[in-house]
Coordinates of C-alpha atoms in Angstrom, one line a residue:
M1 CA 72.6 79.4 129.2
G2 CA 71.1 76.8 130.9
Q3 CA 67.9 78.6 130.5
A4 CA 67.7 78.3 126.9
A5 CA 68.5 75.1 126.4
S6 CA 65.7 73.2 129.3
A7 CA 63.6 76.0 126.8
S8 CA 64.4 73.9 123.2
R9 CA 64.0 70.2 124.7
P10 CA 60.8 70.5 125.5
K11 CA 59.6 72.0 122.7
F12 CA 61.7 69.1 120.9
L13 CA 59.2 66.3 122.5
K14 CA 56.0 68.2 121.6
S15 CA 56.9 68.1 117.9
A16 CA 56.9 64.4 118.4
A17 CA 53.6 64.1 119.3
V18 CA 52.0 65.5 115.9
I19 CA 50.9 62.6 113.6
S20 CA 50.7 63.4 110.2
P21 CA 52.6 67.0 109.7
P22 CA 52.3 69.1 107.0
V23 CA 55.9 67.1 104.6
A24 CA 58.3 68.6 102.9
E25 CA 60.2 67.3 99.6
P26 CA 63.7 66.0 100.0
G27 CA 65.7 68.8 100.2
S28 CA 63.5 71.6 100.6
E29 CA 64.4 71.6 104.7
N30 CA 64.6 75.5 105.7
P31 CA 68.0 76.0 106.6
D32 CA 66.7 78.1 109.5
E33 CA 64.3 74.6 110.3
V34 CA 67.9 72.7 110.1
G35 CA 69.4 74.9 112.7
D36 CA 66.6 74.6 115.1
D37 CA 66.8 71.3 114.8
L38 CA 71.2 71.0 115.4
D39 CA 70.7 73.5 118.3
D40 CA 68.1 70.3 119.7
S41 CA 70.6 67.9 119.5
V42 CA 73.9 69.6 120.9
A43 CA 70.8 69.8 123.9
G44 CA 70.2 66.9 123.8
N45 CA 72.6 65.2 122.4
D46 CA 70.5 63.7 119.8
Y47 CA 73.9 61.5 117.5
T48 CA 71.5 60.5 115.0
L49 CA 71.5 63.9 113.3
N50 CA 74.4 63.1 112.0
I51 CA 73.5 59.2 109.8
P52 CA 72.6 60.2 106.7
D53 CA 68.4 60.0 105.4
E54 CA 69.2 57.0 103.4
C55 CA 71.3 54.7 106.4
L56 CA 68.3 56.3 109.2
A57 CA 65.5 55.1 105.6
C58 CA 67.6 51.1 106.3
I59 CA 67.4 51.3 109.6
F60 CA 63.3 51.3 109.4
H61 CA 63.2 48.8 107.1
S62 CA 64.4 46.8 109.3
L63 CA 62.3 46.9 111.7
S64 CA 58.4 45.1 112.6
S65 CA 55.4 47.6 111.6
G66 CA 55.0 48.4 114.8
D67 CA 58.2 50.0 115.8
R68 CA 58.2 51.9 112.6
K69 CA 54.7 53.4 113.6
R70 CA 56.4 54.1 116.5
A71 CA 59.5 55.1 115.5
S72 CA 58.0 57.6 113.1
L73 CA 57.1 59.7 116.4
V74 CA 60.4 60.7 117.8
C75 CA 60.3 64.1 115.8
R76 CA 60.0 65.9 112.4
R77 CA 63.2 64.3 110.4
W78 CA 61.9 60.5 111.1
L79 CA 57.9 60.8 110.3
R80 CA 60.0 62.4 107.4
V81 CA 62.5 59.8 106.4
E82 CA 59.9 56.6 107.6
G83 CA 57.2 58.1 104.8
Q84 CA 59.1 58.7 102.2
S85 CA 61.1 55.4 102.6
R86 CA 58.1 53.1 103.6
H87 CA 56.8 51.4 100.1
R88 CA 54.3 48.9 101.2
L89 CA 50.7 50.1 102.9
S90 CA 47.7 48.6 103.3
L91 CA 44.5 50.4 104.0
N92 CA 41.1 50.3 105.4
A93 CA 38.9 51.0 102.8
Q94 CA 36.0 52.4 104.1
T95 CA 34.1 55.0 102.6
E96 CA 36.0 57.3 105.5
L97 CA 39.3 57.1 103.8
A98 CA 38.5 59.6 100.8
S99 CA 39.1 62.5 102.7
V100 CA 43.2 61.9 104.2
I101 CA 43.9 60.9 100.7
P102 CA 45.7 63.8 100.1
R103 CA 47.4 64.2 103.1
L104 CA 48.1 60.6 103.8
F105 CA 50.3 60.4 100.6
L106 CA 51.5 63.1 100.6
R107 CA 53.6 61.9 103.2
F108 CA 53.9 58.6 101.9
D109 CA 55.2 59.9 99.0
A110 CA 57.1 56.6 97.6
V111 CA 54.2 53.1 98.1
T112 CA 54.7 51.4 95.2
K113 CA 52.5 48.3 96.7
L114 CA 49.0 49.0 98.0
A115 CA 46.5 47.0 99.7
L116 CA 42.7 48.2 100.1
K117 CA 40.5 46.3 101.4
C118 CA 37.5 46.7 103.2
D119 CA 35.1 44.9 105.6
R120 CA 31.9 43.7 103.8
R121 CA 30.3 45.0 106.3
S122 CA 30.8 48.5 106.1
V123 CA 30.4 51.1 101.8
S124 CA 34.1 50.7 100.8
I125 CA 35.9 53.5 99.0
G126 CA 34.1 54.6 95.9
D127 CA 35.9 55.7 92.0
D128 CA 36.6 58.7 93.2
A129 CA 38.7 58.1 95.7
L130 CA 40.5 55.2 93.8
I131 CA 40.9 58.4 91.1
L132 CA 43.0 60.2 93.1
I133 CA 44.8 57.8 95.0
S134 CA 46.1 56.7 91.0
L135 CA 47.2 60.5 90.9
K136 CA 49.6 59.5 93.7
C137 CA 50.7 56.1 93.3
R138 CA 51.4 56.6 89.9
N139 CA 54.8 54.2 90.0
L140 CA 52.2 51.4 91.4
T141 CA 53.8 48.4 91.0
R142 CA 51.2 45.9 93.3
F143 CA 48.0 47.3 94.1
K144 CA 45.0 44.4 95.7
L145 CA 41.7 45.4 96.4
R146 CA 39.7 42.9 98.8
A147 CA 35.0 43.9 99.3
C148 CA 34.7 46.7 97.6
R149 CA 31.9 47.3 95.9
E150 CA 31.6 50.9 94.9
L151 CA 34.4 50.6 92.6
T152 CA 32.4 49.9 89.1
D153 CA 34.0 49.5 85.8
D154 CA 34.5 53.6 85.0
G155 CA 36.7 54.2 87.7
M156 CA 38.9 51.2 87.2
S157 CA 39.9 52.3 83.6
I158 CA 40.5 55.6 84.5
F159 CA 43.2 53.4 87.3
A160 CA 44.8 51.7 84.6
K161 CA 45.4 55.0 82.7
N162 CA 46.7 56.6 85.7
C163 CA 49.2 53.3 87.1
R164 CA 50.8 51.0 83.4
N165 CA 53.4 50.2 85.8
L166 CA 51.4 47.6 88.2
Q167 CA 53.7 43.9 87.3
K168 CA 50.6 42.3 90.3
F169 CA 47.1 42.7 91.2
S170 CA 44.8 41.2 93.3
C171 CA 40.5 41.2 93.6
G172 CA 38.5 39.5 95.3
S173 CA 34.5 40.7 96.2
C174 CA 34.3 43.6 93.9
S175 CA 32.0 45.0 91.5
F176 CA 33.3 46.5 89.0
G177 CA 32.9 43.5 85.3
A178 CA 34.6 42.7 82.0
K179 CA 35.3 46.5 81.4
G180 CA 37.1 47.5 84.4
M181 CA 39.0 44.2 83.9
N182 CA 40.0 44.8 80.3
S183 CA 40.6 48.3 80.5
L184 CA 43.4 46.7 83.1
L185 CA 44.8 44.3 80.5
E186 CA 45.0 46.9 77.7
N187 CA 46.8 49.2 79.7
C188 CA 49.8 47.5 82.2
G189 CA 51.4 46.2 79.5
L190 CA 53.6 44.5 82.6
L191 CA 51.2 43.1 84.2
E192 CA 52.7 39.9 85.0
E193 CA 50.7 38.3 87.6
L194 CA 46.0 38.4 88.5
S195 CA 44.3 36.9 91.2
V196 CA 40.6 37.6 90.1
K197 CA 38.0 35.8 93.0
R198 CA 34.3 36.6 93.2
L199 CA 34.0 38.7 90.9
R200 CA 30.5 40.2 90.9
G201 CA 30.0 42.3 87.7
I202 CA 30.9 39.5 85.3
T203 CA 28.1 36.9 86.7
D204 CA 25.5 37.0 83.9
G205 CA 27.4 34.7 81.8
A206 CA 24.5 35.5 78.4
V207 CA 25.6 39.5 78.8
S208 CA 28.9 39.3 79.3
E209 CA 32.0 40.2 77.6
S210 CA 34.8 38.8 77.1
I211 CA 37.7 39.6 77.9
G212 CA 41.0 39.2 76.3
P213 CA 44.8 39.7 76.9
G214 CA 44.9 43.6 75.4
K215 CA 48.8 45.0 76.1
A216 CA 49.4 42.1 78.9
A217 CA 49.9 38.9 76.5
D218 CA 53.5 39.3 76.1
S219 CA 53.8 39.1 80.3
L220 CA 50.9 37.5 81.8
R221 CA 53.5 35.1 83.5
V222 CA 49.9 34.0 86.5
I223 CA 46.7 33.3 86.3
C224 CA 44.6 32.0 89.0
L225 CA 40.9 32.5 89.1
K226 CA 38.2 31.7 92.1
D227 CA 35.7 31.6 92.9
L228 CA 33.6 32.7 89.7
Y229 CA 30.2 31.8 88.3
N230 CA 31.3 32.2 84.9
G231 CA 35.6 32.0 84.7
Q232 CA 34.8 30.8 80.8
C233 CA 34.6 34.2 79.6
F234 CA 37.9 34.3 81.4
G235 CA 39.4 32.1 78.2
P236 CA 40.3 34.4 75.2
L237 CA 42.9 35.7 78.5
I238 CA 44.4 32.5 79.3
I239 CA 44.9 31.0 76.2
G240 CA 46.6 34.4 74.7
A241 CA 48.7 34.6 77.8
K242 CA 52.0 33.4 74.8
N243 CA 54.1 32.9 78.1
L244 CA 51.4 31.9 80.5
R245 CA 53.4 29.5 83.0
S246 CA 50.9 28.9 85.8
L247 CA 47.7 28.5 85.8
K248 CA 45.0 28.1 89.0
L249 CA 41.5 27.8 88.4
F250 CA 39.2 27.3 91.8
R251 CA 35.6 26.2 91.5
C252 CA 34.6 28.2 88.5
S253 CA 31.6 26.7 87.2
G254 CA 31.5 25.6 82.7
D255 CA 33.1 22.8 81.4
W256 CA 36.4 23.1 81.1
D257 CA 37.9 20.4 79.0
K258 CA 37.2 22.4 75.8
M259 CA 39.0 25.2 76.9
L260 CA 42.0 23.1 78.2
E261 CA 42.3 22.1 74.8
V262 CA 43.0 25.0 73.2
V263 CA 45.4 26.1 75.7
A264 CA 47.2 23.0 76.2
D265 CA 47.5 23.7 72.2
R266 CA 48.5 27.3 72.1
T267 CA 50.8 27.7 75.4
D268 CA 53.7 25.7 75.6
G269 CA 55.2 26.9 79.1
L270 CA 52.9 25.9 81.2
V271 CA 55.2 24.5 84.6
E272 CA 51.8 24.8 86.8
I273 CA 48.6 23.5 87.2
H274 CA 46.2 23.9 89.5
L275 CA 42.3 22.1 89.2
E276 CA 40.1 22.2 92.3
R277 CA 36.2 21.9 92.6
L278 CA 36.3 21.6 88.8
Q279 CA 34.0 19.8 85.8
V280 CA 37.3 18.7 83.6
S281 CA 38.0 15.1 83.0
D282 CA 40.3 12.5 81.7
L283 CA 40.0 14.5 78.7
G284 CA 41.2 17.2 79.7
L285 CA 43.8 15.7 82.0
S286 CA 45.2 14.7 77.8
A287 CA 45.1 18.2 77.5
I288 CA 47.7 18.7 79.6
A289 CA 48.8 15.5 79.1
K290 CA 50.7 18.2 76.2
C291 CA 52.8 20.7 79.0
A292 CA 55.3 18.4 78.3
N293 CA 57.0 20.8 81.4
L294 CA 54.7 20.6 83.4
E295 CA 56.9 20.7 86.9
I296 CA 53.1 20.3 89.4
L297 CA 50.0 19.4 89.1
H298 CA 47.4 19.8 92.0
L299 CA 44.3 17.8 90.9
V300 CA 41.9 18.6 94.3
K301 CA 37.7 17.1 94.1
T302 CA 37.2 16.2 90.6
P303 CA 34.9 13.4 90.3
E304 CA 35.5 12.8 86.9
C305 CA 39.5 12.7 87.0
T306 CA 40.1 8.8 86.3
N307 CA 44.4 6.6 86.4
I308 CA 43.4 7.2 82.5
G309 CA 43.5 11.1 82.9
L310 CA 46.6 11.0 85.4
T311 CA 48.1 8.0 83.7
A312 CA 48.5 9.9 80.2
I313 CA 49.8 12.7 81.9
A314 CA 52.7 11.2 83.9
E315 CA 53.7 9.3 80.6
K316 CA 54.2 12.9 79.4
C317 CA 54.4 14.8 81.5
R318 CA 58.5 13.0 82.7
S319 CA 59.2 16.3 84.7
L320 CA 56.9 16.3 87.3
R321 CA 57.5 17.4 90.8
K322 CA 54.8 18.0 92.5
L323 CA 51.6 16.2 92.7
H324 CA 48.6 16.4 94.7
I325 CA 45.6 14.7 94.9
D326 CA 42.5 14.9 96.6
G327 CA 40.2 12.2 95.6
W328 CA 37.5 12.8 98.0
K329 CA 37.3 8.9 98.3
T330 CA 35.1 8.5 94.6
N331 CA 38.5 5.7 94.2
R332 CA 39.0 6.9 91.0
I333 CA 42.5 7.0 91.8
S334 CA 44.3 4.3 92.3
D335 CA 47.2 1.8 92.3
Q336 CA 46.7 1.8 88.3
G337 CA 47.7 6.4 88.5
L338 CA 50.3 5.6 90.9
I339 CA 52.0 3.6 89.4
A340 CA 52.4 5.0 86.0
V341 CA 53.4 8.2 87.9
A342 CA 56.5 5.9 89.7
T343 CA 57.4 4.8 86.0
Y344 CA 57.8 8.0 84.4
C345 CA 58.1 10.7 86.9
P346 CA 61.5 9.8 89.3
S347 CA 62.1 13.6 89.9
L348 CA 58.9 13.6 91.9
Q349 CA 59.6 15.5 94.6
E350 CA 56.8 15.7 96.3
L351 CA 53.7 13.3 96.7
V352 CA 49.7 14.4 98.7
L353 CA 47.1 10.9 98.3
I354 CA 43.8 12.3 99.9
G355 CA 41.3 10.1 99.6
V356 CA 43.1 8.1 98.0
N357 CA 43.5 4.3 98.3
P358 CA 47.1 3.4 97.7
T359 CA 48.1 0.2 98.5
H360 CA 51.8 -1.3 99.0
L361 CA 52.4 -2.0 95.4
S362 CA 52.0 1.4 94.3
L363 CA 53.9 2.9 97.5
E364 CA 57.3 0.0 96.8
K365 CA 56.7 1.1 93.0
L366 CA 57.2 5.0 94.2
A367 CA 60.3 4.3 96.7
T368 CA 61.7 2.6 94.4
N369 CA 61.9 4.5 91.3
C370 CA 60.9 8.2 93.3
Q371 CA 64.2 8.5 94.2
N372 CA 63.4 12.4 95.1
L373 CA 60.7 11.8 97.2
E374 CA 61.5 14.1 99.6
R375 CA 58.2 15.3 100.7
L376 CA 55.3 12.3 101.2
A377 CA 51.2 12.7 102.7
L378 CA 48.4 10.8 102.9
C379 CA 45.7 11.3 104.4
G380 CA 42.0 9.2 105.1
S381 CA 43.6 6.3 103.0
E382 CA 41.9 3.6 103.9
T383 CA 44.8 0.9 102.8
V384 CA 47.3 2.5 103.9
G385 CA 48.7 0.9 106.8
D386 CA 51.9 -0.9 108.9
A387 CA 52.8 -2.7 105.7
E388 CA 52.7 0.7 103.9
I389 CA 54.7 2.6 107.1
S390 CA 57.1 -0.2 106.8
C391 CA 57.8 -0.2 102.9
I392 CA 57.8 3.2 102.7
A393 CA 60.8 3.0 105.5
A394 CA 62.6 0.7 104.0
K395 CA 62.6 1.9 100.4
C396 CA 62.3 5.8 100.8
I397 CA 65.6 6.6 101.4
A398 CA 65.5 10.4 100.0
L399 CA 62.3 10.8 102.3
R400 CA 62.7 14.2 105.0
K401 CA 59.0 15.3 105.3
L402 CA 56.0 12.3 106.4
C403 CA 52.7 13.3 107.3
I404 CA 50.3 10.2 107.9
K405 CA 46.5 11.3 108.9
S406 CA 43.5 9.4 109.3
C407 CA 45.0 6.3 108.3
P408 CA 44.7 2.5 110.0
V409 CA 48.6 2.6 111.0
S410 CA 49.4 1.5 114.4
D411 CA 52.5 2.2 117.0
H412 CA 53.8 -1.0 115.2
G413 CA 54.0 0.7 111.8
I414 CA 55.3 4.2 113.2
E415 CA 58.2 1.8 115.4
A416 CA 59.5 1.4 111.0
L417 CA 60.4 4.7 110.6
A418 CA 63.5 4.2 113.7
G419 CA 65.4 2.3 111.6
G420 CA 64.2 3.6 107.7
C421 CA 64.9 6.8 105.9
P422 CA 67.8 7.7 107.0
N423 CA 67.3 11.3 106.2
L424 CA 64.0 12.1 107.7
V425 CA 63.6 15.7 110.0
K426 CA 59.8 15.7 110.7
V427 CA 57.2 13.2 111.0
K428 CA 53.8 13.9 111.3
V429 CA 50.9 11.5 112.5
K430 CA 46.8 13.2 112.9
K431 CA 44.0 10.9 114.0
C432 CA 45.3 7.6 113.8
R433 CA 43.3 5.4 116.3
G434 CA 46.5 2.9 116.0
V435 CA 49.5 4.8 117.3
T436 CA 49.3 5.7 120.5
S437 CA 51.8 9.0 122.9
E438 CA 53.7 5.8 124.2
G439 CA 54.7 4.6 120.8
A440 CA 55.9 8.6 119.6
D441 CA 57.8 9.0 122.7
W442 CA 58.9 6.0 122.2
L443 CA 60.2 7.3 118.3
R444 CA 61.4 10.4 119.7
A445 CA 64.0 8.8 122.0
T446 CA 64.6 6.1 119.6
R447 CA 65.4 9.5 117.0
V448 CA 66.7 12.2 118.9
S449 CA 66.7 14.5 115.4
L450 CA 63.7 13.4 114.5
A451 CA 60.6 16.0 114.8
V452 CA 57.9 13.4 116.0
N453 CA 54.4 16.2 115.7
L454 CA 51.8 13.6 117.1
D455 CA 47.4 14.4 117.3
A456 CA 46.2 11.5 118.8
I457 CA 42.3 11.1 118.7
E458 CA 40.3 11.3 121.9
P459 CA 37.9 8.5 122.8
E460 CA 35.7 11.3 123.8
L461 CA 34.6 14.0 121.8
P462 CA 35.7 17.4 123.9
D463 CA 34.0 21.0 124.5
A464 CA 33.4 23.9 122.2
G465 CA 36.4 26.1 123.7
I466 CA 38.9 22.8 123.2
I467 CA 38.2 22.1 120.0
E468 CA 38.8 26.2 118.9
Q469 CA 42.1 25.8 120.9
E470 CA 43.1 22.3 119.5
I471 CA 42.8 23.9 116.0
G472 CA 44.8 27.5 116.8
A473 CA 47.4 25.4 117.9
A474 CA 47.8 23.5 114.7
D475 CA 46.9 26.3 112.5
T476 CA 44.6 24.4 109.9
P477 CA 41.2 26.2 109.4
L478 CA 38.9 25.0 107.1
M479 CA 38.7 26.4 103.9
G480 CA 35.9 28.8 103.2
G481 CA 36.1 30.7 106.3
R482 CA 33.6 29.1 108.2
N483 CA 31.8 30.2 110.6
R484 CA 31.7 28.1 114.2
D485 CA 28.5 28.2 116.9
G486 CA 29.4 28.6 120.1
N487 CA 27.0 26.2 121.6
A488 CA 29.2 22.1 122.7
R489 CA 26.8 20.2 120.0
S490 CA 27.4 22.4 116.9
A491 CA 31.6 21.9 118.2
S492 CA 30.8 18.4 118.6
F493 CA 29.7 18.2 114.6
N494 CA 32.5 20.7 113.6
R495 CA 34.7 17.9 115.1
L496 CA 33.3 15.0 113.3
R497 CA 33.6 17.2 110.1
S498 CA 37.5 17.2 110.2
F499 CA 37.6 14.1 109.2
S500 CA 36.4 14.8 105.4
G501 CA 38.4 15.6 102.8
R502 CA 37.4 19.2 102.5
S503 CA 39.3 19.1 106.4
L504 CA 42.4 17.2 104.5
V505 CA 43.0 19.4 101.9
A506 CA 43.3 22.3 103.8
C507 CA 45.3 20.8 107.0
T508 CA 47.4 19.0 104.2
F509 CA 48.1 21.8 102.2
R510 CA 49.0 24.3 105.0
R511 CA 51.2 21.9 106.7
W512 CA 53.7 21.7 103.6
A513 CA 54.1 24.9 104.1
S514 CA 55.2 24.5 107.9
F515 CA 57.5 21.6 106.6
G516 CA 59.5 24.3 105.0
S517 CA 59.9 25.9 108.0
R518 CA 61.9 25.1 110.9
S519 CA 61.5 27.4 113.5
R520 CA 57.6 27.1 114.4
K521 CA 56.7 27.4 117.6
N522 CA 54.0 23.2 117.4
L523 CA 57.0 21.5 116.0
G524 CA 59.7 23.7 118.5
R525 CA 57.2 22.1 121.6
S526 CA 57.2 18.3 120.4

């Protein structure tokens, strides 16, 4: 008996080393194999065999990705259950993937969320591999493509016909064009979110086919377009999306005023609009003002937008809760527009001003009228000094998060926060030359419950290594993913560039994400 038991145990361990064994269908287990597993459990006291597959799958869902992979190597049963319970999968979509697709999706046969990402320097999978994936994963609800340049309109058309249950689709740096996109919209009638970035197949405006809503006209809720040379070919899609709630346009060429006018006339459910580096003027903002239910508005580097357009929005969009403005230091949006926001938008909860120069006149009005203002960021504002911070401290009763960057504020302004803003829980001060570490320490000691994060400016420019360390600690990469040179000269140059509006945008938007998370490491260290 002892010899038999010792002989069966190594056999059990040997099965754990198999990474991709043939996978049997649920309920099709051979009774003899089940008996072998039971014998192994008796010999090795494997009590997990008493756990139902459903419970084991729940346990796997609570593990990290790495732990799930390691758990799948324990035995054949765990390998099978882990594969059949995995719903989310991200794959390296290089051309070598095509040869393992049948085995891969034999194991992961319940995937509903799939991401295919390829290195830009590598050759991606082609249409044949995409079609095979669509046959294996007909229940996909979310699909993401990144840098899959070998995919064509034909492959996307067949994929769309096989995966009609898609609800979210995202693609970036792909080469298919309007035909493939139209096929997706025509076949996926449940599509709710569409995100398109650098779609190379529609760059030629003269011959580009218009992209219409298709059967997704009733279901689309979110449309996000980024870095498109001919983004206006999506005009019929935006106009035809009857239930559109969120529209985000980033760096898309063309005049968007007329398009926004048509969209506002035909869509009354928009609650969120993002416009960044777009050719849009006060005419476009006046059109947006027709969206009475608008709650979130981002105007980033739109130099043709002035106080007139912002006032029009404030007067008619009185449910505005979040307002982000990057004025690009053009001074075309100032106290006049901000006073209108304060007057007509009392429900404002979040305000981000970058490269805008408000004075105590507009800040006092905002603090007095917007009693629900909880998050405020002032970045690159030449007129925000100690008097303005003292006004905020005295008037903003509901304020919980405050970010000040590259403003002429000193320790005296920071000291005002010690006795004001009773609900304040977090203060971030970056690149304000007048604020010292002593002032921040005094504020921490005075208000123990307040998290104070100070990033002071060093008197001398550090070398490249220090800059990289600071950027990693602050978690504020430059937008667009620009590379930094390794030498000290280019690093110093990049540091000087961090005072520009581009860095301010990235920092401030990333900071709002950190505001909602109490467990970030850098805040814990402060």
